XYZ file of C-alpha atoms in Angstrom:
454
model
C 0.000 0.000 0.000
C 2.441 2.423 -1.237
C 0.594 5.999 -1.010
C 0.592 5.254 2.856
C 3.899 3.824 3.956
C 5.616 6.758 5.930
C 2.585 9.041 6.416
C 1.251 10.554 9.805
C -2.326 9.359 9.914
C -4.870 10.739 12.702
C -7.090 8.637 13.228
C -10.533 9.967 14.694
C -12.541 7.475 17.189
C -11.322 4.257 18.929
C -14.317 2.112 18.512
C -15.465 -0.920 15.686
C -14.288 1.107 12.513
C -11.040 3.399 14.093
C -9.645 0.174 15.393
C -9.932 -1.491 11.509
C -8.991 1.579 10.208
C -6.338 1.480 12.330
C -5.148 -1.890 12.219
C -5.037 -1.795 7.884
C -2.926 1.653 8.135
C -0.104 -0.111 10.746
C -0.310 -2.972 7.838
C 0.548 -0.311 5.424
C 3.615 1.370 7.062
C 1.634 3.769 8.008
C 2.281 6.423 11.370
C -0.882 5.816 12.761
C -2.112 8.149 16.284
C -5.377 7.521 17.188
C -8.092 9.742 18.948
C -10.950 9.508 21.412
C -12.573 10.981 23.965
C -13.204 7.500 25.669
C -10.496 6.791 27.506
C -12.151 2.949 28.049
C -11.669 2.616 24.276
C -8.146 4.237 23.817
C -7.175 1.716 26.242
C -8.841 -1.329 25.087
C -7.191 -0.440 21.556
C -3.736 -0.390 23.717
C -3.821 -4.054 24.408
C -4.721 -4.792 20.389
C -2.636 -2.398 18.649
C 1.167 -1.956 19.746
C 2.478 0.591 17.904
C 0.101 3.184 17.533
C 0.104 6.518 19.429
C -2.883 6.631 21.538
C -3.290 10.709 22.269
C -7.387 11.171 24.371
C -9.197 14.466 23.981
C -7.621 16.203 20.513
C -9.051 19.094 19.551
C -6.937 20.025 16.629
C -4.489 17.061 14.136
C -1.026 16.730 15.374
C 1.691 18.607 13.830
C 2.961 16.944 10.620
C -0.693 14.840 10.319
C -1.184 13.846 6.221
C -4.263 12.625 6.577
C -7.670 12.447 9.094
C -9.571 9.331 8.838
C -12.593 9.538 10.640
C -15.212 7.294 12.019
C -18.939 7.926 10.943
C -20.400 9.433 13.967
C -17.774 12.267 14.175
C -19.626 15.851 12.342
C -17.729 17.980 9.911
C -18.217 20.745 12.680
C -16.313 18.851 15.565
C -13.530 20.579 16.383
C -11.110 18.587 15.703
C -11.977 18.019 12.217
C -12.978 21.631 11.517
C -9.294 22.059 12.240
C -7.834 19.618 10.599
C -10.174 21.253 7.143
C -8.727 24.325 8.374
C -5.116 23.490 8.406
C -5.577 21.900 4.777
C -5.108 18.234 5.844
C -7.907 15.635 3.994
C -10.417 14.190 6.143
C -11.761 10.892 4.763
C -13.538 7.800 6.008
C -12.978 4.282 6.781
C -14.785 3.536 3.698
C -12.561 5.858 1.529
C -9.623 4.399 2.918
C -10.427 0.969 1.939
C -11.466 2.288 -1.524
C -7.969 4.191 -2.133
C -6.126 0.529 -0.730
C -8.300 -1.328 -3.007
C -6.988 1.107 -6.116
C -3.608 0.106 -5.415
C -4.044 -3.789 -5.755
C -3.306 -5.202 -8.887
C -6.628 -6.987 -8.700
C -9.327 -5.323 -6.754
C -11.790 -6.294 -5.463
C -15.903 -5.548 -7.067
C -17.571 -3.228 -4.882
C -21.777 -3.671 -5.128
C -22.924 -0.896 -2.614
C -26.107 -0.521 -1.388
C -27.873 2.503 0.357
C -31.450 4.311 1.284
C -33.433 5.335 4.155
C -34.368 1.730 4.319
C -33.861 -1.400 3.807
C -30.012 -1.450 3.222
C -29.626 -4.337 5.597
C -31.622 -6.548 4.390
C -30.772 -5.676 0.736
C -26.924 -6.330 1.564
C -27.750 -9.536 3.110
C -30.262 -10.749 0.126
C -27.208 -9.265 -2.169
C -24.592 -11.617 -0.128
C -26.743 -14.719 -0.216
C -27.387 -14.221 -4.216
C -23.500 -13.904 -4.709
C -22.873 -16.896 -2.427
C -24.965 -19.003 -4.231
C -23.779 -18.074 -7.823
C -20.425 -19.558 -6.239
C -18.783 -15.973 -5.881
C -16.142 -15.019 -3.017
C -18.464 -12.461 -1.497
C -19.010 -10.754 2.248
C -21.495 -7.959 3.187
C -19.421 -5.359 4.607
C -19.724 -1.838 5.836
C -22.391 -0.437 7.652
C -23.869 -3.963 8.016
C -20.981 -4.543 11.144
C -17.737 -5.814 9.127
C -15.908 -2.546 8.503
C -15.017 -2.593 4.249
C -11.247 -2.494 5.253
C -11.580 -5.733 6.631
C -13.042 -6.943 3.947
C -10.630 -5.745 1.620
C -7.807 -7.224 3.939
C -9.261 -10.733 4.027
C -9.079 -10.685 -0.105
C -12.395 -11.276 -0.598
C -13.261 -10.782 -4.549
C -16.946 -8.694 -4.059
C -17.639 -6.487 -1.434
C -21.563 -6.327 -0.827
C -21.082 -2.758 0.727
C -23.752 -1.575 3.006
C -23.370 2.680 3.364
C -24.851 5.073 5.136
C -25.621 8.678 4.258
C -22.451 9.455 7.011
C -20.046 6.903 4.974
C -20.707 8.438 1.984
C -20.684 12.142 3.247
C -16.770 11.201 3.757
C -16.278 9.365 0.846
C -15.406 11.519 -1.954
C -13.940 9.411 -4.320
C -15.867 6.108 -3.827
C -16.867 4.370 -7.325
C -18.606 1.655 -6.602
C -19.017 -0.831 -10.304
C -22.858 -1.454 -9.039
C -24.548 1.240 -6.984
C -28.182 1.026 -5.751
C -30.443 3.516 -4.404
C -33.454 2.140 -2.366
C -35.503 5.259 -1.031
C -35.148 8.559 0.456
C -37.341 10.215 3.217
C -35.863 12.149 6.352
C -33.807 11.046 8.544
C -30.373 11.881 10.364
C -31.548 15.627 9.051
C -29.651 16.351 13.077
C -26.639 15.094 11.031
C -26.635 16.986 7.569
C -28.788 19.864 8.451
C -30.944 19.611 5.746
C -32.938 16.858 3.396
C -31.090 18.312 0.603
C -27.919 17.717 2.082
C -28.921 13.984 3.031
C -30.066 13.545 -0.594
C -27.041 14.706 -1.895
C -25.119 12.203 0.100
C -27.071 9.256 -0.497
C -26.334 10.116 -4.525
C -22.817 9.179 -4.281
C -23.835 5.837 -4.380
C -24.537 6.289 -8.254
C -21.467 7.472 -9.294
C -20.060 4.065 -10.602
C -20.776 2.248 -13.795
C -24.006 0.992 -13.137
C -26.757 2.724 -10.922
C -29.634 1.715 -9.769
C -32.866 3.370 -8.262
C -36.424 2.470 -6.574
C -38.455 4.339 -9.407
C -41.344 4.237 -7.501
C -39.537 7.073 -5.379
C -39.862 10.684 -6.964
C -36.586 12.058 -5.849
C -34.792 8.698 -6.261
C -35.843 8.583 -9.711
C -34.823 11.823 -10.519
C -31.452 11.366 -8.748
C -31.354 8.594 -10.875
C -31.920 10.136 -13.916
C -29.062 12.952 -13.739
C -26.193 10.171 -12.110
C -23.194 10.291 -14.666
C -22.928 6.676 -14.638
C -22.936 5.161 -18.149
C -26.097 2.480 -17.256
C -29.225 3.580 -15.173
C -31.254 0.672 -13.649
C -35.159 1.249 -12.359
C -36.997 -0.799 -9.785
C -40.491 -0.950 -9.578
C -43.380 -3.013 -7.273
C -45.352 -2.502 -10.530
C -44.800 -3.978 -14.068
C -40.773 -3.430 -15.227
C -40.675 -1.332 -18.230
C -37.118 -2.031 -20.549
C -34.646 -1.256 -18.425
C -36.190 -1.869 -15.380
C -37.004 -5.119 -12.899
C -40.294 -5.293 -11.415
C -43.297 -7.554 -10.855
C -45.442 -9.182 -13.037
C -48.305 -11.667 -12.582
C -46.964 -12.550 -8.879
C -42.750 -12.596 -10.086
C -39.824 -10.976 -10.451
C -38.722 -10.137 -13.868
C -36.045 -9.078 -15.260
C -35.869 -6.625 -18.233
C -32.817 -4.304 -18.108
C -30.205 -7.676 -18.692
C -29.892 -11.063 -20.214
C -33.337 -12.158 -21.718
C -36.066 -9.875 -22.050
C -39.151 -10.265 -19.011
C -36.700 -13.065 -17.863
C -38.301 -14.383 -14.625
C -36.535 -14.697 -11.717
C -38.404 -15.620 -8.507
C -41.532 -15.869 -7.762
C -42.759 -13.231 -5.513
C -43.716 -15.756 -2.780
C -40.499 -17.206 -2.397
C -39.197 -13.587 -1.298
C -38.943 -13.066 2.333
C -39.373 -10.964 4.081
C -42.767 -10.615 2.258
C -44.895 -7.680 1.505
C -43.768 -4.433 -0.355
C -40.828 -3.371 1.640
C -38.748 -7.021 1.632
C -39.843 -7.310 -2.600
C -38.544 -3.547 -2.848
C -34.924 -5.032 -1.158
C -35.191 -8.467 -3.536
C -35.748 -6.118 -6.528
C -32.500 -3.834 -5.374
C -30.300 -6.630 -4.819
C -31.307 -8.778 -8.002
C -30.309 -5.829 -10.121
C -26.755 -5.160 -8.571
C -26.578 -9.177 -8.760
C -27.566 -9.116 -12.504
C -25.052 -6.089 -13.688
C -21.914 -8.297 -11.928
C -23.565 -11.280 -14.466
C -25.252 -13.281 -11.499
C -27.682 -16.008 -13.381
C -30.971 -15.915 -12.923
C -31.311 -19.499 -11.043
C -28.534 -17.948 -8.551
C -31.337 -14.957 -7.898
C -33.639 -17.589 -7.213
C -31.340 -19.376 -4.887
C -30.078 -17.000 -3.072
C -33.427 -15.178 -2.281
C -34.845 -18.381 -1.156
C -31.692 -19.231 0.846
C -31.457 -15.404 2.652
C -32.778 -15.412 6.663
C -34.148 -11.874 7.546
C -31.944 -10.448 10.443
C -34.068 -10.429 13.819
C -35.889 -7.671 15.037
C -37.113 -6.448 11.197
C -41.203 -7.151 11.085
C -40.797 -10.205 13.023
C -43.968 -11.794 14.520
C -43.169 -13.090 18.031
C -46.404 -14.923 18.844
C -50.034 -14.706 18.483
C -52.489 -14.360 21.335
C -56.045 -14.581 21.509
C -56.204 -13.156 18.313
C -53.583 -10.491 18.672
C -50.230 -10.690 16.919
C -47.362 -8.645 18.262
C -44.426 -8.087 15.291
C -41.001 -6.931 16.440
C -39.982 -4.094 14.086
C -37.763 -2.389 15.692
C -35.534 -1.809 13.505
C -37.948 0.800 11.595
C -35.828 3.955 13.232
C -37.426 6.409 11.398
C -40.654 7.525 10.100
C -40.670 6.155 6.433
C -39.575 2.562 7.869
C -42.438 2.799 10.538
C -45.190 3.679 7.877
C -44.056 0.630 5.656
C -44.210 -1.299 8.879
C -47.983 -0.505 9.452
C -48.919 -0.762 6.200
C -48.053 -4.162 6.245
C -51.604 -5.102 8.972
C -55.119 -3.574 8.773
C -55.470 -2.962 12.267
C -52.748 -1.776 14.875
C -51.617 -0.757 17.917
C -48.827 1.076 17.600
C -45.991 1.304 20.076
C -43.100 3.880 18.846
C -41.301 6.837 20.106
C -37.550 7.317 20.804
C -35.158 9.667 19.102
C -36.539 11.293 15.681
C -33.773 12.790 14.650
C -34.979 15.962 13.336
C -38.015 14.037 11.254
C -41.206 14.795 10.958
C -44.160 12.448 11.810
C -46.859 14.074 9.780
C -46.675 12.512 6.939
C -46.712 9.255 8.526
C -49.613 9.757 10.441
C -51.773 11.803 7.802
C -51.150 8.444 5.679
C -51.574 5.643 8.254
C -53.693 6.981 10.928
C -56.898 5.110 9.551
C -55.338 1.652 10.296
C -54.443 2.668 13.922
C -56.566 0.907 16.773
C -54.138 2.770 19.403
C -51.334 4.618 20.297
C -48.622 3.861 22.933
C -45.686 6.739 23.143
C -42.567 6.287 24.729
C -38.946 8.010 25.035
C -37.383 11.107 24.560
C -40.426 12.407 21.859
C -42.996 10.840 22.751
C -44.826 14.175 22.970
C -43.987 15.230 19.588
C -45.735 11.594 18.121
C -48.754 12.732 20.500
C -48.902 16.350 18.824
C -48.619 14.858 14.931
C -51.571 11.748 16.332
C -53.602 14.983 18.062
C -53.606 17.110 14.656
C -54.163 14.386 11.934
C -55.451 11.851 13.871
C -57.625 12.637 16.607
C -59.955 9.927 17.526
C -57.508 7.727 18.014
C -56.674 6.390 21.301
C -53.332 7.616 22.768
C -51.262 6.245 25.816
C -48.149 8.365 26.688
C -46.015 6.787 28.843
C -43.632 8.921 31.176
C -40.362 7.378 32.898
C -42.300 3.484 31.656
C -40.815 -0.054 31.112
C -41.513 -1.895 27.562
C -43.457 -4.306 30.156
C -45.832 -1.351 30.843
C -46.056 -0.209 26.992
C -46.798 -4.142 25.844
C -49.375 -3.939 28.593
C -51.285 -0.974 27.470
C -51.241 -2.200 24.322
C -52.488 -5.209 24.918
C -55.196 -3.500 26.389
C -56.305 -1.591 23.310
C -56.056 -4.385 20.782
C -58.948 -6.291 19.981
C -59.168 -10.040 18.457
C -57.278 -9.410 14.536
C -55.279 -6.304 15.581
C -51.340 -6.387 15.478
C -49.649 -4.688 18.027
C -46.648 -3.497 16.650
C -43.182 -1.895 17.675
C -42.333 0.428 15.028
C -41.108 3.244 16.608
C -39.824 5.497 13.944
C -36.980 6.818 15.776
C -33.857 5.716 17.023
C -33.251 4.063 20.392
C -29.964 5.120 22.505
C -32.365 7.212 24.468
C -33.508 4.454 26.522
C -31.663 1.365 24.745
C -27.800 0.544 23.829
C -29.520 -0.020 20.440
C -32.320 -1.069 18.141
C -31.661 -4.414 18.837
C -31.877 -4.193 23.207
C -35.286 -2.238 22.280
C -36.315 -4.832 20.391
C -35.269 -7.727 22.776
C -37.105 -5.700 25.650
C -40.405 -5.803 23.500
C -39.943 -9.620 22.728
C -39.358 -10.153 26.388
C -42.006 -7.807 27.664
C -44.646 -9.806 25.109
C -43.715 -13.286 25.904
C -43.435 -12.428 29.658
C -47.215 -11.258 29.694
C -48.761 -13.638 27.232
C -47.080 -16.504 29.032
C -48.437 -15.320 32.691
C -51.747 -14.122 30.969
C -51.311 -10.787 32.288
């Protein structure tokens, strides 16, 4: 990794992706010091990483730095990296940095990158199992959990590359071959500032030689339209026109490569079901098709892929109530796609929004809504948006409660056929390490009460 060897690196953050970053720059002869106001971390990255210059609390790069890698959660207007733009030293990602390695083996490696308000999980995984199954050296990577430098590292041939708007804001120069772009609706607007700023991120992921879009998205299908890659690829829930993949008397078909309206799955072997999880299939058949995937490996793979827990899972039905574990719908668009899904719910959400707006969500899906039960930090600003577009529904906020009480005033709103469902459009580190602990807590709280009949 020649461009490295001898250069003072900064690295920004001591957690997952600053240790990986890291770890790749000591491979490449790099001078690595790494930053963080956690002293816990800076220590545990001590014991892994001889050699690197641990230096807690910077507020402006080193003298001599080259180069800032940061991790995702740092802002442009920290500090530390304001001074580092300042002082005319590059700031850059994790993601960027395993881009510019990639560039300098003789064989890299394919990226396929995926990104969108939603979905991107589940895409990347349905993108790793297709790959897998056409007997390709693949690994989802990224924002999934396995930092891309890693993959890189462990010479894996296609990167399935999960990015968020964050990744991309610091990754200037990232060309993915295959690029897709799921959706777009607010979200981490506390992060950019403004939609328009968000959108403009998410675009990057177009920039390659193939890029493809959710149609049935206005702004993603303009964004679409004006990328300067040489191929643009639509998705659509409806029929495909030429160029496109869609569905079409209950499958997926393919007619933007190989065979025209070549079929590829049928719908009902796609899970997770509905709109949202055939959305995903759609995405990740298209990247798999523009790296030359066959179409019995897209059928394969999508019938081989497990859904990651806490996305629309059902936990157990009760006299006549269902309760579905979504809790990974953080933020308004997921949580509407998440009630659409059931004619009748009681919906349990709340948490951190992030800067989004609930409106829309409940001016569209207020009509299926049995109930309301609010918790965390804005709670009070669901109960405002349910007050001015929904009225006459029934709304339980919930100061300083458990998930046990939530479930139970839930449960005591739902009649026989309704789905009680967490779906909390918003994120969850106000009362939760993460998605997943809310989630748990919900599954827990349910099967706790149902079992004791409470």
């Amino acid at each position: 990794m020649g461009f490295l060897a001898g250069r003072h690196v900064l690295v920004v953050g001591a957690g997952v992706t600053g240790r990986s970053a890291a770890e790749a720059l000591l491979a490449a002869d790099a001078v690595v010091t790494v930053t963080d106001d956690s002293a816990d971390r800076l220590d545990a990255l001590e014991q892994l990483l001889p050699g690197v210059t641990l230096t807690p609390g910077l507020v402006e790069p080193p003298a001599g730095t080259d180069l800032v890698v940061t991790s995702p959660g740092w802002r442009p207007s920290s500090p530390l990296l304001e001074a580092a733009t300042a002082a005319g030293v590059e700031v850059i990602g994790e993601v960027e940095l395993a881009w510019r390695m990639g560039l300098e083996l003789a064989d890299p490696p394919t990226w396929l990158a995926v990104t969108g308000t939603n979905g991107k999980t589940t895409t990347v995984g349905m993108l790793e199992s297709i790959l897998r199954a056409a007997g390709i050296d693949a690994v989802a990577c990224g924002n999934v959990g396995l930092p891309a430098v890693d993959a890189l590292l462990a010479g894996r041939r296609v990167l399935a590359v999960e990015l968020s708007s964050v990744e991309l804001h610091w990754s200037p120069s990232v060309r993915p071959f295959a690029g897709v772009l799921l959706n777009l609706a607010e979200d981490h607007l506390d992060w950019h500032g403004t939609f328009e700023a968000y959108a403009a991120a998410k675009a990057g992921v177009l920039t390659g030689e193939v890029a493809v879009g959710g149609v049935d998205d206005p702004v993603v299908a303009e964004l679409l339209a004006s990328s300067p890659a040489a191929s643009h690829v639509g998705f659509t829930l409806g029929s495909p026109e030429e160029g496109q993949l869609g569905v079409h008397d209950g499958q997926v078909v393919d007619r933007a490569f190989g065979p025209v309206d070549e079929v590829l799955v049928p719908v009902a072997d796609v899970h997770p079901g509905g709109p949202p999880g055939i959305a995903d299939a759609l995405a990740a058949a298209a990247l798999a098709r523009a790296h030359g995937v066959p179409a019995s490996a897209v059928a394969r793979g999508l019938r081989d892929f497990k859904p990651g827990a806490h996305r629309a899972v059902l936990v157990t039905t009760a006299e006549g109530v269902s309760y579905v574990n979504d809790s990974k719908a953080t933020n308004p668009h997921a949580a509407a796609a998440s009630l659409r899904s059931h004619e009748s719910v009681v919906w349990v959400a709340g948490g951190l929004l992030k800067g989004a707006s609930v409106d829309e969500l409940v001016r569209e899906e207020g009509h299926r809504l049995r109930g309301a039960v609010l918790i965390g930090a804005d709670r009070e600003v669901i109960a405002s948006a349910l007050a001015r577009h929904a009225p006459a529904v029934p709304v339980a906020v919930l100061d300083e409660a458990s998930m046990v009480d939530a479930v139970r005033a839930a449960r005591s709103m739902a009649q026989e056929g309704d789905a009680v469902v967490l779906a909390p459009a918003a994120a969850s580190t106000d009362e939760f390490t993460d998605y997943a602990h809310r989630g748990q807590a919900f599954t827990d709280a349910v099967l706790g009460l149902v079992q004791h009949g409470q």
